[in-house]
mmCIF file of C-alpha atoms and ligand atoms in Angstrom:
data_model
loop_
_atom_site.group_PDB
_atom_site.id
_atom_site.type_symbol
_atom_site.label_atom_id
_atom_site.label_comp_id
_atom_site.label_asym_id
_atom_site.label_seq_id
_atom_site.Cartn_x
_atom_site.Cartn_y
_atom_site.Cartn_z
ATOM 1 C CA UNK A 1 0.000 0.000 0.000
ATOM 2 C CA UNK A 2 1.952 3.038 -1.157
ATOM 3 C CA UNK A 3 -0.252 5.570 1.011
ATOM 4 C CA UNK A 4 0.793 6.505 4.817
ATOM 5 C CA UNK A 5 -2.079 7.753 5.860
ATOM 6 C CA UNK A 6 -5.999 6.427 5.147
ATOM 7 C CA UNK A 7 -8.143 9.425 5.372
ATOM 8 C CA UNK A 8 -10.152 8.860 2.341
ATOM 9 C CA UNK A 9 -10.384 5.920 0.731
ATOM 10 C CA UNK A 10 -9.399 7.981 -2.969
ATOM 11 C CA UNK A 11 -5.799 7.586 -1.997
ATOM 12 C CA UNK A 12 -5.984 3.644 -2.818
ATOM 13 C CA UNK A 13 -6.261 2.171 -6.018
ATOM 14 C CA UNK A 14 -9.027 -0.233 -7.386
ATOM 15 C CA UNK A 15 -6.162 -2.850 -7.453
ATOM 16 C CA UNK A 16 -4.980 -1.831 -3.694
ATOM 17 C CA UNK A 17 -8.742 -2.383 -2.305
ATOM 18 C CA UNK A 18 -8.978 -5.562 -3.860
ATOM 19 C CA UNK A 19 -5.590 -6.557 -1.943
ATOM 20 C CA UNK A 20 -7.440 -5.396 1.294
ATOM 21 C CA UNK A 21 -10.675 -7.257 0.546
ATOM 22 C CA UNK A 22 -8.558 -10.549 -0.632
ATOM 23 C CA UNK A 23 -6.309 -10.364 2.969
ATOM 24 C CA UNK A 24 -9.799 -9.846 4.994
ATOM 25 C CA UNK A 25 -10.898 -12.976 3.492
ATOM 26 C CA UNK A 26 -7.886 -14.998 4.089
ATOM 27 C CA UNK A 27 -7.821 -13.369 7.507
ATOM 28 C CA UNK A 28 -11.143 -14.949 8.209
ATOM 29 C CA UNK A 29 -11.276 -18.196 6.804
ATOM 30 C CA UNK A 30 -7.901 -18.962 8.628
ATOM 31 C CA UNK A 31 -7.382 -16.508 11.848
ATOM 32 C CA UNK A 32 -4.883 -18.292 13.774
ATOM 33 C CA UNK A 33 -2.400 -17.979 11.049
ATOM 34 C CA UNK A 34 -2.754 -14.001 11.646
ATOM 35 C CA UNK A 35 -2.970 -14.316 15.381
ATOM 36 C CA UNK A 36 0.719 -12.901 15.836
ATOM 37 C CA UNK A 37 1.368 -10.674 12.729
ATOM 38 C CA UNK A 38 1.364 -7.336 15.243
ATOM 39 C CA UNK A 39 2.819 -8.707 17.982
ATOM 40 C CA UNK A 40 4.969 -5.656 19.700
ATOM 41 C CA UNK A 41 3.262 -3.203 17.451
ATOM 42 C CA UNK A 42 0.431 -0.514 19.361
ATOM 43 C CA UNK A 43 -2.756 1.031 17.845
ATOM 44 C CA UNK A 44 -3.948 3.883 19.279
ATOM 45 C CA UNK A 45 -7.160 4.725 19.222
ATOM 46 C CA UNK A 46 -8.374 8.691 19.747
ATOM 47 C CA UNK A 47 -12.135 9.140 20.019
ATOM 48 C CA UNK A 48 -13.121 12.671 20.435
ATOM 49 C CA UNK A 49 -17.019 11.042 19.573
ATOM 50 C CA UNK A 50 -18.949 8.812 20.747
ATOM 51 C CA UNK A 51 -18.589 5.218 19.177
ATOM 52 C CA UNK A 52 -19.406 1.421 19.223
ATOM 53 C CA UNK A 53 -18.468 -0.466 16.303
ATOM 54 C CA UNK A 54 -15.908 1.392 15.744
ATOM 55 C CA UNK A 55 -13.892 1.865 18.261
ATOM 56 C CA UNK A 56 -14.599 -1.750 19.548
ATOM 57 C CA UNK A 57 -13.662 -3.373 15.780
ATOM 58 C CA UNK A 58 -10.492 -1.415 15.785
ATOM 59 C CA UNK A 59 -9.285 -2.379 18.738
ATOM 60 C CA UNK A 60 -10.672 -6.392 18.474
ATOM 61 C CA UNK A 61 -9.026 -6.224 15.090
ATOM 62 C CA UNK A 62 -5.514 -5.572 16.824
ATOM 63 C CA UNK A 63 -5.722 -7.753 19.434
ATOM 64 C CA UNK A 64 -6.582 -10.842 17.218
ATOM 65 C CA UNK A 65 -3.536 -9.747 15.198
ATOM 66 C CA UNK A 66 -1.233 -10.108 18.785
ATOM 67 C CA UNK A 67 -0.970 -6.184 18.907
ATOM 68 C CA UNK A 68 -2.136 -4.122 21.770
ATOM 69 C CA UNK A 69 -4.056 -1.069 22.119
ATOM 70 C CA UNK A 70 -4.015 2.273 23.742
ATOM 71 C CA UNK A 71 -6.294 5.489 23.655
ATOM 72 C CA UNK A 72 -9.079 7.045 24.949
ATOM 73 C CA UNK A 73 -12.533 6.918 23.863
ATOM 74 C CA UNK A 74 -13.695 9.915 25.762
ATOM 75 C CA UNK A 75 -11.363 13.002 25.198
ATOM 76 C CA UNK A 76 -13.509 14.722 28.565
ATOM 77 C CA UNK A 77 -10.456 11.871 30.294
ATOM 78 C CA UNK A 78 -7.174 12.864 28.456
ATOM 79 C CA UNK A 79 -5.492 16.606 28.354
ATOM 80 C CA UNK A 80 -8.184 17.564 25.366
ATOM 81 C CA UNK A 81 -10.157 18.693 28.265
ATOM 82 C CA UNK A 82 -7.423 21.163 29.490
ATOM 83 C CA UNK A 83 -7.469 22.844 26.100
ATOM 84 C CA UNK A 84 -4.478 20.732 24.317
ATOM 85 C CA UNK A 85 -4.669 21.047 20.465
ATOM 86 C CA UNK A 86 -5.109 18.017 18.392
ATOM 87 C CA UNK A 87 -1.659 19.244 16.648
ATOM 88 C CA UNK A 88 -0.052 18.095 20.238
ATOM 89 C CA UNK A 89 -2.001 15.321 21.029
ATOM 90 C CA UNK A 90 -1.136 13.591 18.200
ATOM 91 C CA UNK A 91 2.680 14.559 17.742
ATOM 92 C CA UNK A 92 2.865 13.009 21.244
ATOM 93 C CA UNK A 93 0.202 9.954 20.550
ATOM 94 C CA UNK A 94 2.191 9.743 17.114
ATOM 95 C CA UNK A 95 5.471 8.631 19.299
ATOM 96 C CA UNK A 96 4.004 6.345 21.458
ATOM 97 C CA UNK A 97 1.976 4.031 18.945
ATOM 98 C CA UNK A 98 2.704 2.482 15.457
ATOM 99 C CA UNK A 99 -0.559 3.036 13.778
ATOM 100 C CA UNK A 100 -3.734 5.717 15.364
ATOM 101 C CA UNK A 101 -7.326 5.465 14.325
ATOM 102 C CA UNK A 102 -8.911 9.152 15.012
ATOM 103 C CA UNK A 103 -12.168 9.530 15.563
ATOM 104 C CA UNK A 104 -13.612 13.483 15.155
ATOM 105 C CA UNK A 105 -16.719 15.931 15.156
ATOM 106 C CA UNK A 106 -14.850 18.104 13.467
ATOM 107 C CA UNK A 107 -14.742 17.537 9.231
ATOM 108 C CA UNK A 108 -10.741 16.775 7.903
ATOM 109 C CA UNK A 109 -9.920 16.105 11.820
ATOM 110 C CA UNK A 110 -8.118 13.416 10.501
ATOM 111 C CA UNK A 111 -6.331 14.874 7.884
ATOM 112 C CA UNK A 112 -5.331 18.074 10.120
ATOM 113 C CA UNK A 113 -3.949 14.931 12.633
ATOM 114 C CA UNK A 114 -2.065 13.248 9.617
ATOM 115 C CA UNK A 115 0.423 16.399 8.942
ATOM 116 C CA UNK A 116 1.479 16.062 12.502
ATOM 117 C CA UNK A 117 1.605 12.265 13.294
ATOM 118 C CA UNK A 118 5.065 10.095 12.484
ATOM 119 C CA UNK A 119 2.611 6.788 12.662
ATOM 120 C CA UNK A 120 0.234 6.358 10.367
ATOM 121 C CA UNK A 121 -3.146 7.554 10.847
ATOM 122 C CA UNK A 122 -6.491 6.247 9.823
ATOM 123 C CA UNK A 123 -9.864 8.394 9.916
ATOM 124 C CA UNK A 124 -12.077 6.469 11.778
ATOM 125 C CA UNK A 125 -15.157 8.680 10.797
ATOM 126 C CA UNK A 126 -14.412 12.981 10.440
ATOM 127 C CA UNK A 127 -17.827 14.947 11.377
ATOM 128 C CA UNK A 128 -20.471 14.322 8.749
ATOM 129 C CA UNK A 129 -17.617 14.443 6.005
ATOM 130 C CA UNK A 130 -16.073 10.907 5.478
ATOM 131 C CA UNK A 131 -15.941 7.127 6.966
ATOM 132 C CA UNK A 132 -13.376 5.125 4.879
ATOM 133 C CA UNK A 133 -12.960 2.462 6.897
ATOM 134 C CA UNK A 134 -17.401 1.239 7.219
ATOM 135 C CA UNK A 135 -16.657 1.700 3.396
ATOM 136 C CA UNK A 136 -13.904 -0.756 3.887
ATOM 137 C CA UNK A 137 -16.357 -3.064 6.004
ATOM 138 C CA UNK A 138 -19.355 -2.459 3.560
ATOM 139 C CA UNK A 139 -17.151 -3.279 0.802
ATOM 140 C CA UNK A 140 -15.773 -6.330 2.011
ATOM 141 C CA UNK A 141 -19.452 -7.395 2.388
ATOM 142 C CA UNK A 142 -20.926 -6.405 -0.517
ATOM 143 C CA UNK A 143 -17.904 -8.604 -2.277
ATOM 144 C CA UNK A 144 -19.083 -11.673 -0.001
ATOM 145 C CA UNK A 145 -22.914 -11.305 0.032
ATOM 146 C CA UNK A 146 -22.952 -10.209 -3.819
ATOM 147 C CA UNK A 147 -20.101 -11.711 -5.117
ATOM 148 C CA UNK A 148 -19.341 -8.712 -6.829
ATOM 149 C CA UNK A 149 -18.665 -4.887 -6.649
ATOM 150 C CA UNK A 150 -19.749 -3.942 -10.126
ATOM 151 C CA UNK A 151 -23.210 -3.392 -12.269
ATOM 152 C CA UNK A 152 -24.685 -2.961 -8.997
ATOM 153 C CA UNK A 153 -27.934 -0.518 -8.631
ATOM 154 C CA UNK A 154 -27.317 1.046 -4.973
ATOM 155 C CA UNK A 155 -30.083 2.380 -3.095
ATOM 156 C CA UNK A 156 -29.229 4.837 -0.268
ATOM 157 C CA UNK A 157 -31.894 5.813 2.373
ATOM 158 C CA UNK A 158 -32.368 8.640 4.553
ATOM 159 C CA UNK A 159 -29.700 11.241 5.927
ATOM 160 C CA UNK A 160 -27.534 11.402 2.588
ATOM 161 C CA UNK A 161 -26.538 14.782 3.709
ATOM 162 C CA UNK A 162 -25.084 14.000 7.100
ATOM 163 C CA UNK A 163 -24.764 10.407 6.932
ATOM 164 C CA UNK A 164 -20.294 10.075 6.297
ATOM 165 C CA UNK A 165 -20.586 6.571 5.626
ATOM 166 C CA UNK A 166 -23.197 7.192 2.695
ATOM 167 C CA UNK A 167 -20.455 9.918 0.868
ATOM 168 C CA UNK A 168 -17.771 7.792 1.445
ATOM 169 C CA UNK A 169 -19.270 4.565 0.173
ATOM 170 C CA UNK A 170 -20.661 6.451 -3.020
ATOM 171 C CA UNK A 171 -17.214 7.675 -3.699
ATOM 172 C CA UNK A 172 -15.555 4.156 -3.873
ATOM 173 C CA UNK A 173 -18.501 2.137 -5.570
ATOM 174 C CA UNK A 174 -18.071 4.954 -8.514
ATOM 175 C CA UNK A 175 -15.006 3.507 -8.927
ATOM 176 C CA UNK A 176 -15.848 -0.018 -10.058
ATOM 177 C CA UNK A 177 -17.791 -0.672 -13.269
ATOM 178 C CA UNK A 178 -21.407 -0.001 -14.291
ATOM 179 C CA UNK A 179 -22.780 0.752 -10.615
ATOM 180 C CA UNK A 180 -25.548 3.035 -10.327
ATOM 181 C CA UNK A 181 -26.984 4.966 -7.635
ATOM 182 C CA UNK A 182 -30.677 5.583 -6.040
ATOM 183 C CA UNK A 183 -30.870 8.205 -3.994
ATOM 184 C CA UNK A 184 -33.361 7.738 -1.150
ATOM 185 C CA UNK A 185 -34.029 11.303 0.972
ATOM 186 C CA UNK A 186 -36.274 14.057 2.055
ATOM 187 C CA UNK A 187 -34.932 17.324 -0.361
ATOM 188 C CA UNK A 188 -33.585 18.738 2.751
ATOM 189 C CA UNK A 189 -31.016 15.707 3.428
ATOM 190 C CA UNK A 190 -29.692 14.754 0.166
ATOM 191 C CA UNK A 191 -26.160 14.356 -0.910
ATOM 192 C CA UNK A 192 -23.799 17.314 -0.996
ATOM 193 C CA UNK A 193 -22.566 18.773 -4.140
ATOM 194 C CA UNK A 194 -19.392 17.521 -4.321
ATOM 195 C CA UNK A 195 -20.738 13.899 -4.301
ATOM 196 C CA UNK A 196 -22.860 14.556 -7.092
ATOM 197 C CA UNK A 197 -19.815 16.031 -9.097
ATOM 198 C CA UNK A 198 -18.118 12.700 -8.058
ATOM 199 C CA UNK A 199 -21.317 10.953 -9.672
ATOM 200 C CA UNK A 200 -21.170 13.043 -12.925
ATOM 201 C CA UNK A 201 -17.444 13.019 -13.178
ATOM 202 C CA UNK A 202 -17.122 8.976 -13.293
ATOM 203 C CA UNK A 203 -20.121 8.715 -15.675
ATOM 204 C CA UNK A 204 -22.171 6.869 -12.561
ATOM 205 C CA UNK A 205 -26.055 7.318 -13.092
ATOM 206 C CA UNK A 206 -28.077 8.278 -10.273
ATOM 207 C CA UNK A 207 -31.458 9.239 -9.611
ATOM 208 C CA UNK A 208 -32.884 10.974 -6.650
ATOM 209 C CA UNK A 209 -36.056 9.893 -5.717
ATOM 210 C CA UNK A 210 -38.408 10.604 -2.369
ATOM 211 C CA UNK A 211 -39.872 6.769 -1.988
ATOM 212 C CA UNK A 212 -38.714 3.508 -0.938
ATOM 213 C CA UNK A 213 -41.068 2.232 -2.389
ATOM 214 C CA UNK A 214 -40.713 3.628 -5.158
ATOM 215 C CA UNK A 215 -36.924 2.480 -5.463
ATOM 216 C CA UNK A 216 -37.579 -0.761 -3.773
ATOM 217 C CA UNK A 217 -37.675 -3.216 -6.886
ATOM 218 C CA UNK A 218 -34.741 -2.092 -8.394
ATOM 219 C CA UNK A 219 -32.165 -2.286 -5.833
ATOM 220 C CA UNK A 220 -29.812 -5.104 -5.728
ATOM 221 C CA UNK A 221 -28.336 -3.255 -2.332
ATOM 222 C CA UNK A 222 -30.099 -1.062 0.108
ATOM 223 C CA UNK A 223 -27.889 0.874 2.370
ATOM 224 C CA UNK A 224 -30.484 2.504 5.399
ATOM 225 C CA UNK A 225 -28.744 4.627 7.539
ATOM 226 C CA UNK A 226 -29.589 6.748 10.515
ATOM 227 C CA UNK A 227 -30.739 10.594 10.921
ATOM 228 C CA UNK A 228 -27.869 11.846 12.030
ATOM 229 C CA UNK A 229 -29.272 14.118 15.291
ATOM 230 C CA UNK A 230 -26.179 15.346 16.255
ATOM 231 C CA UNK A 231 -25.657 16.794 13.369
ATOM 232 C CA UNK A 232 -28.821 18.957 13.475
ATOM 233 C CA UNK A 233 -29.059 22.869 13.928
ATOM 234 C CA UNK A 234 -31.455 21.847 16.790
ATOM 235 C CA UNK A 235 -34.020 19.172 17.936
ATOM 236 C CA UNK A 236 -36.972 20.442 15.861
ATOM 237 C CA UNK A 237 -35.293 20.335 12.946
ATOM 238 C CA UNK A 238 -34.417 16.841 13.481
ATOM 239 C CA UNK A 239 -37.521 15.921 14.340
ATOM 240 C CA UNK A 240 -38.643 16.896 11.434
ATOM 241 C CA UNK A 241 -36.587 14.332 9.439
ATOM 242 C CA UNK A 242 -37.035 11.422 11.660
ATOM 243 C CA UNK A 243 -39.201 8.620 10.811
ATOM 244 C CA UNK A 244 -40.040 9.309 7.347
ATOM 245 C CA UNK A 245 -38.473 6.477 5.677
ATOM 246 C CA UNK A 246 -38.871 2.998 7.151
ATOM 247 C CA UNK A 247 -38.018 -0.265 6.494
ATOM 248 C CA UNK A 248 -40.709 -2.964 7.395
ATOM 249 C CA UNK A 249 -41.646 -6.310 5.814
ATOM 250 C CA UNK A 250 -44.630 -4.653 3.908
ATOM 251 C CA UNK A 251 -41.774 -2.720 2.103
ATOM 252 C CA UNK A 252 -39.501 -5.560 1.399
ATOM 253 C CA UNK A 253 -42.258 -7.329 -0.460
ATOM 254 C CA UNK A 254 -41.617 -4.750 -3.036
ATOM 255 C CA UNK A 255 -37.779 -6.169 -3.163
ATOM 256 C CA UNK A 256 -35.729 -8.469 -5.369
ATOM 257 C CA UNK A 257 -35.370 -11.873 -3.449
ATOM 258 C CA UNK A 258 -31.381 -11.528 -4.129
ATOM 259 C CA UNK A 259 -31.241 -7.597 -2.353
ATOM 260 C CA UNK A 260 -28.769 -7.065 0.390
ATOM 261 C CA UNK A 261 -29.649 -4.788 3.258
ATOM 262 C CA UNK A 262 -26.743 -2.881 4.613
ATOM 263 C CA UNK A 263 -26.591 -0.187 7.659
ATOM 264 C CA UNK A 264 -23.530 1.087 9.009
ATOM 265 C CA UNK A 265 -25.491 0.498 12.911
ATOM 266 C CA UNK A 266 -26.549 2.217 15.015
ATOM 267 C CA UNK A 267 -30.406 1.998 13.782
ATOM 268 C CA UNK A 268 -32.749 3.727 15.668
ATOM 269 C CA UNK A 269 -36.289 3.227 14.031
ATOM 270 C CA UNK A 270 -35.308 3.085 10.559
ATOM 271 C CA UNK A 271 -35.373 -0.503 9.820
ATOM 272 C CA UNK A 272 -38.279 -2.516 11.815
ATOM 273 C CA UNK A 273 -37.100 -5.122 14.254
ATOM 274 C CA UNK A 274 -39.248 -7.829 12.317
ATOM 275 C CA UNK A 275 -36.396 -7.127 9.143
ATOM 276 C CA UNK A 276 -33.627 -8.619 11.502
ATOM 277 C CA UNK A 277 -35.051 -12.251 10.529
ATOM 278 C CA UNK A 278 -35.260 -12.186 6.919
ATOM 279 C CA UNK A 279 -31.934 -13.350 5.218
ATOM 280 C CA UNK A 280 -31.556 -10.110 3.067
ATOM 281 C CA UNK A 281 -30.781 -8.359 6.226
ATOM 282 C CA UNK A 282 -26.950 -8.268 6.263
ATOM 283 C CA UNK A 283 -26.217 -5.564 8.552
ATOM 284 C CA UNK A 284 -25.200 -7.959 11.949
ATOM 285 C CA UNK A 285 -22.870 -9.838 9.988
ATOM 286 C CA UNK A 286 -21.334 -6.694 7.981
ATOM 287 C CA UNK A 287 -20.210 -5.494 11.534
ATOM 288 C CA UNK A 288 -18.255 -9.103 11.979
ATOM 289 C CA UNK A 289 -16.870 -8.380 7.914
ATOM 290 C CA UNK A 290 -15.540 -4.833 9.541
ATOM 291 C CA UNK A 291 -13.305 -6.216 12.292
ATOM 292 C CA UNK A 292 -11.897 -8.492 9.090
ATOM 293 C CA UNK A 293 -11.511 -5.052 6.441
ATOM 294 C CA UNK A 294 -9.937 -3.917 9.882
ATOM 295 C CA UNK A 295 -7.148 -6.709 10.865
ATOM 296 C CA UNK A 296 -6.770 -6.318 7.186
ATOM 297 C CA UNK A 297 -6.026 -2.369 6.846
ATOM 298 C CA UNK A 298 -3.819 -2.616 9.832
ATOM 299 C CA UNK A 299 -1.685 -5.241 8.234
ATOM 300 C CA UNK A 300 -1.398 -3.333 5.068
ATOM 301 C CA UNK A 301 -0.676 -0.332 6.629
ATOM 302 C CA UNK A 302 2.473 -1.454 8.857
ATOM 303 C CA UNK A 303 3.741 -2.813 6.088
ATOM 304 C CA UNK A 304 5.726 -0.024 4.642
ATOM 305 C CA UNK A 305 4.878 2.860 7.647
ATOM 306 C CA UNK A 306 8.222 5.193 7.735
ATOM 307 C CA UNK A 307 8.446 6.790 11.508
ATOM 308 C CA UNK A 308 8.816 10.357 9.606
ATOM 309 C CA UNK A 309 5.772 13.136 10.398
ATOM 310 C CA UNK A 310 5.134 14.986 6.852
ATOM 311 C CA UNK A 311 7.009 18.161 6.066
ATOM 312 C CA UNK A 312 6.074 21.653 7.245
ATOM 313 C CA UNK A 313 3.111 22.642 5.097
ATOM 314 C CA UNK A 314 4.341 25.697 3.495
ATOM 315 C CA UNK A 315 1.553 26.013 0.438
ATOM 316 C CA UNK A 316 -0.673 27.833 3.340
ATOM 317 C CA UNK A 317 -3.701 30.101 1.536
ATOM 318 C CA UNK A 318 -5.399 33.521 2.686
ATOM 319 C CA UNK A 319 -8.270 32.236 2.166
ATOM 320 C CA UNK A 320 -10.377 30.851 4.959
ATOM 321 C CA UNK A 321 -12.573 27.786 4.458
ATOM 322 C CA UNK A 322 -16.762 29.214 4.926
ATOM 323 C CA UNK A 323 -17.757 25.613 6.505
ATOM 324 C CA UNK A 324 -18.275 26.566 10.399
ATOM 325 C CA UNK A 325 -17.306 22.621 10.743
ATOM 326 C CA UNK A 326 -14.697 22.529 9.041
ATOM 327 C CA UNK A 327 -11.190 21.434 11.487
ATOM 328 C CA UNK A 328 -9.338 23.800 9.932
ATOM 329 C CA UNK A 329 -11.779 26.844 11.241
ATOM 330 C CA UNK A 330 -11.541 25.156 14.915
ATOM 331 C CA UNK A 331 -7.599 24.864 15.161
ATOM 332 C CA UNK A 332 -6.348 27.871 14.067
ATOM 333 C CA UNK A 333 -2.571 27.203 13.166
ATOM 334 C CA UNK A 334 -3.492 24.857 11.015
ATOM 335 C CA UNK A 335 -2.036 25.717 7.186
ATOM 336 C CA UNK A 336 -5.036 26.483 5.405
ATOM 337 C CA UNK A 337 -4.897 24.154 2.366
ATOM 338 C CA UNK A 338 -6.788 24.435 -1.195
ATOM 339 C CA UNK A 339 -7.054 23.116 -4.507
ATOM 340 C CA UNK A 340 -8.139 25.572 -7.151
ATOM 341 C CA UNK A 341 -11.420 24.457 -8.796
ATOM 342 C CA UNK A 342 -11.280 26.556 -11.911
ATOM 343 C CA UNK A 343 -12.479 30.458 -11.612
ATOM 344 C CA UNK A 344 -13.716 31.804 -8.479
ATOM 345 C CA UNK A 345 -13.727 28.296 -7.177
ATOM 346 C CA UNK A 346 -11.677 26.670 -4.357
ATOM 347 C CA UNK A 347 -12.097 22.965 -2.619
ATOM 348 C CA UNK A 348 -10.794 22.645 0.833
ATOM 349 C CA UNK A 349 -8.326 20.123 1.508
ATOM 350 C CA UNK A 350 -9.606 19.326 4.984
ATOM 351 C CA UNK A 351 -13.385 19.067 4.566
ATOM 352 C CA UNK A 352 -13.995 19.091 0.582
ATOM 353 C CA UNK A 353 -16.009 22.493 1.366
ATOM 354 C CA UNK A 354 -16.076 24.600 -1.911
ATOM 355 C CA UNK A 355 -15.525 28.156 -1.550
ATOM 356 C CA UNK A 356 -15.670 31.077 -3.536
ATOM 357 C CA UNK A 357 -12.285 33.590 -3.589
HETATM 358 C C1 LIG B 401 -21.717 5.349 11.593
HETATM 359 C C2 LIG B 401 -20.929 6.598 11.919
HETATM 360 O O1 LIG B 401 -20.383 6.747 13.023
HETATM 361 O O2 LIG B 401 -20.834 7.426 11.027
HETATM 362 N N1 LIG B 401 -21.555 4.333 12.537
HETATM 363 C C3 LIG B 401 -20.482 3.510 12.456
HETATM 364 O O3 LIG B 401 -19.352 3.926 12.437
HETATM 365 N N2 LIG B 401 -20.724 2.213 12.318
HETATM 366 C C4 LIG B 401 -23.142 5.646 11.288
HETATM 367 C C5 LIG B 401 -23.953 6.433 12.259
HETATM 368 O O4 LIG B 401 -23.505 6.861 13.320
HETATM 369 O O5 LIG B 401 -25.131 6.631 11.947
#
């Protein structure tokens, strides 16, 4: 794996994610062979928010690969609470462990921690901006379930705006051939720009649509996900969104017999508890795949890890990125980084947020 860091899944090839899937499969049909792999070598795992599956695969994943863990999973506990920047939390975090998995509310978090770190760093999940490693664990069990990762049609449902996992997985399923996209929201939560210039710009067809039922018989995948609250001006306005798109056996009559039925977890009401029993559900066993993409990603990534942080950014902008969430707004001495879109345009290099000159 030539990249250092994992903070979007972009920076691997087609060929390199295929290597990750292939390992996770080996990994699980034969685990003992892997039990010692990381034996002497520490992950550390930062989680500034809260986190289950996470957290808890990362650090399983290590363990089963004879490594041991460090970290906290509530910053209120380590010096974040006395005001310590996430520059010096991780240049000290970054000589202590061989590999950290950061966990932020804050979008690019994790690739503001990367120009500091001298281990490798992996974004476990940055605000409502990205989530490369559930892609990793959806991916590795769409590839299982499915058998495949192309000609798929993909049906995402419900917070498309806020959901990280839902950008993220669109991003690397445009990648692989002849998938297309269905596009499951209320107006008010659908996919940010920048995803649908992804869409565009890889020739991917997608349609956004404002039923599941609707979508239903053309999906070969359904990926529900969760209204993110948290992410919410306030509580009105979530409530709002909440509710309106359910999952139920009534619904899944409308479904091929071959769909899968993803969800990154946690599910609060938007897939019925009766949908746990029928054998399209796949989203209990895609958290067991994610400890597997995990072990995997580790292994890949201490492969080749140099102990040497990145070079002093020196390509810092006057501009200031407009997205209030956006890390590099937060931590002030952070080199404000941008790649010119063409005219007026720039992206961010922390959050993707486009802003005008
Ligand atoms: C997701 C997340 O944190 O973005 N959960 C996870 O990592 N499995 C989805 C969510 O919180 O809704």
């Amino acid at each position: 794996m030539k990249t250092k860091h994992l903070i979007d899944l972009e920076s691997l090839s087609v060929s390199e994610l295929m290597e990750v899937i292939e390992l996770a499969n080996r990994i699980k049909d034969d685990p003992k062979a892997y039990s010692e792999v990381c034996k002497g070598k520490i992950l550390a795992t930062l989680f500034y928010e809260p986190s289950t599956r996470t957290q808890m695969s990362f650090k399983t994943a290590m363990l089963r690969l004879g490594g041991s863990i460090i970290g906290f999973d509530n910053p209120q506990n380590s010096s974040v609470s006395k005001g310590e920047s996430l520059k010096d939390t991780i240049t000290v975090v970054g000589g202590y462990a061989d590999i950290i998995a950061i966990r932020h509310y804050k979008e690019g978090a994790a690739k503001a921690a990367s120009l500091y770190s001298a281990a490798p760093v992996i974004n476990a999940g940055d605000g409502g901006h990205l989530h490369p490693t559930q892609t990793l664990t959806d991916i590795v069990t769409l590839y299982n379930e499915k058998g495949t990762l192309d000609n798929m049609c993909i049906g995402l449902c419900g917070d498309l705006k806020n959901g990280r996992t839902v950008h993220s997985l669109i991003k690397t399923m445009s990648h692989f051939k002849g998938n297309s996209f269905v596009l499951i929201s209320t107006p008010e939560l659908g996919v940010p720009q920048y995803i649908k210039d992804i869409m565009n710009a890889s020739g991917c067809r997608y349609t956004e649509v404002s039923s599941l039922n609707e979508a239903m018989p053309m999906l070969d995948v359904l990926y529900m996900t969760r209204i993110q609250r948290e992410r919410f001006k306030s509580y009105e306005d979530y409530e709002r969104q909440k509710g309106v798109f359910v999952l139920d056996r009534e619904k899944l009559r409308l479904a091929k017999r071959d769909m899968k039925i993803l969800h990154p977890l946690p599910r609060v009401d938007e897939i019925a508890e009766e949908v746990d029993y029928d054998d399209r559900a796949k989203y209990f066993i895609q958290t067991v795949y994610g400890m597997y993409a995990r072990m995997a990603l580790i292994m890949k990534m201490l492969e080749n890890a140099d102990r040497k942080p990145m070079p002093r950014q020196s390509d810092t902008h006057q501009a200031k990125c407009n997205n209030p969430n956006c890390i590099s707004c937060s931590e002030e001495y952070l080199p404000r980084l941008f790649k010119p879109l063409g005219g007026d345009m720039l992206l961010c290099k922390y959050c993707d947020g486009r802003n005008l000159i």
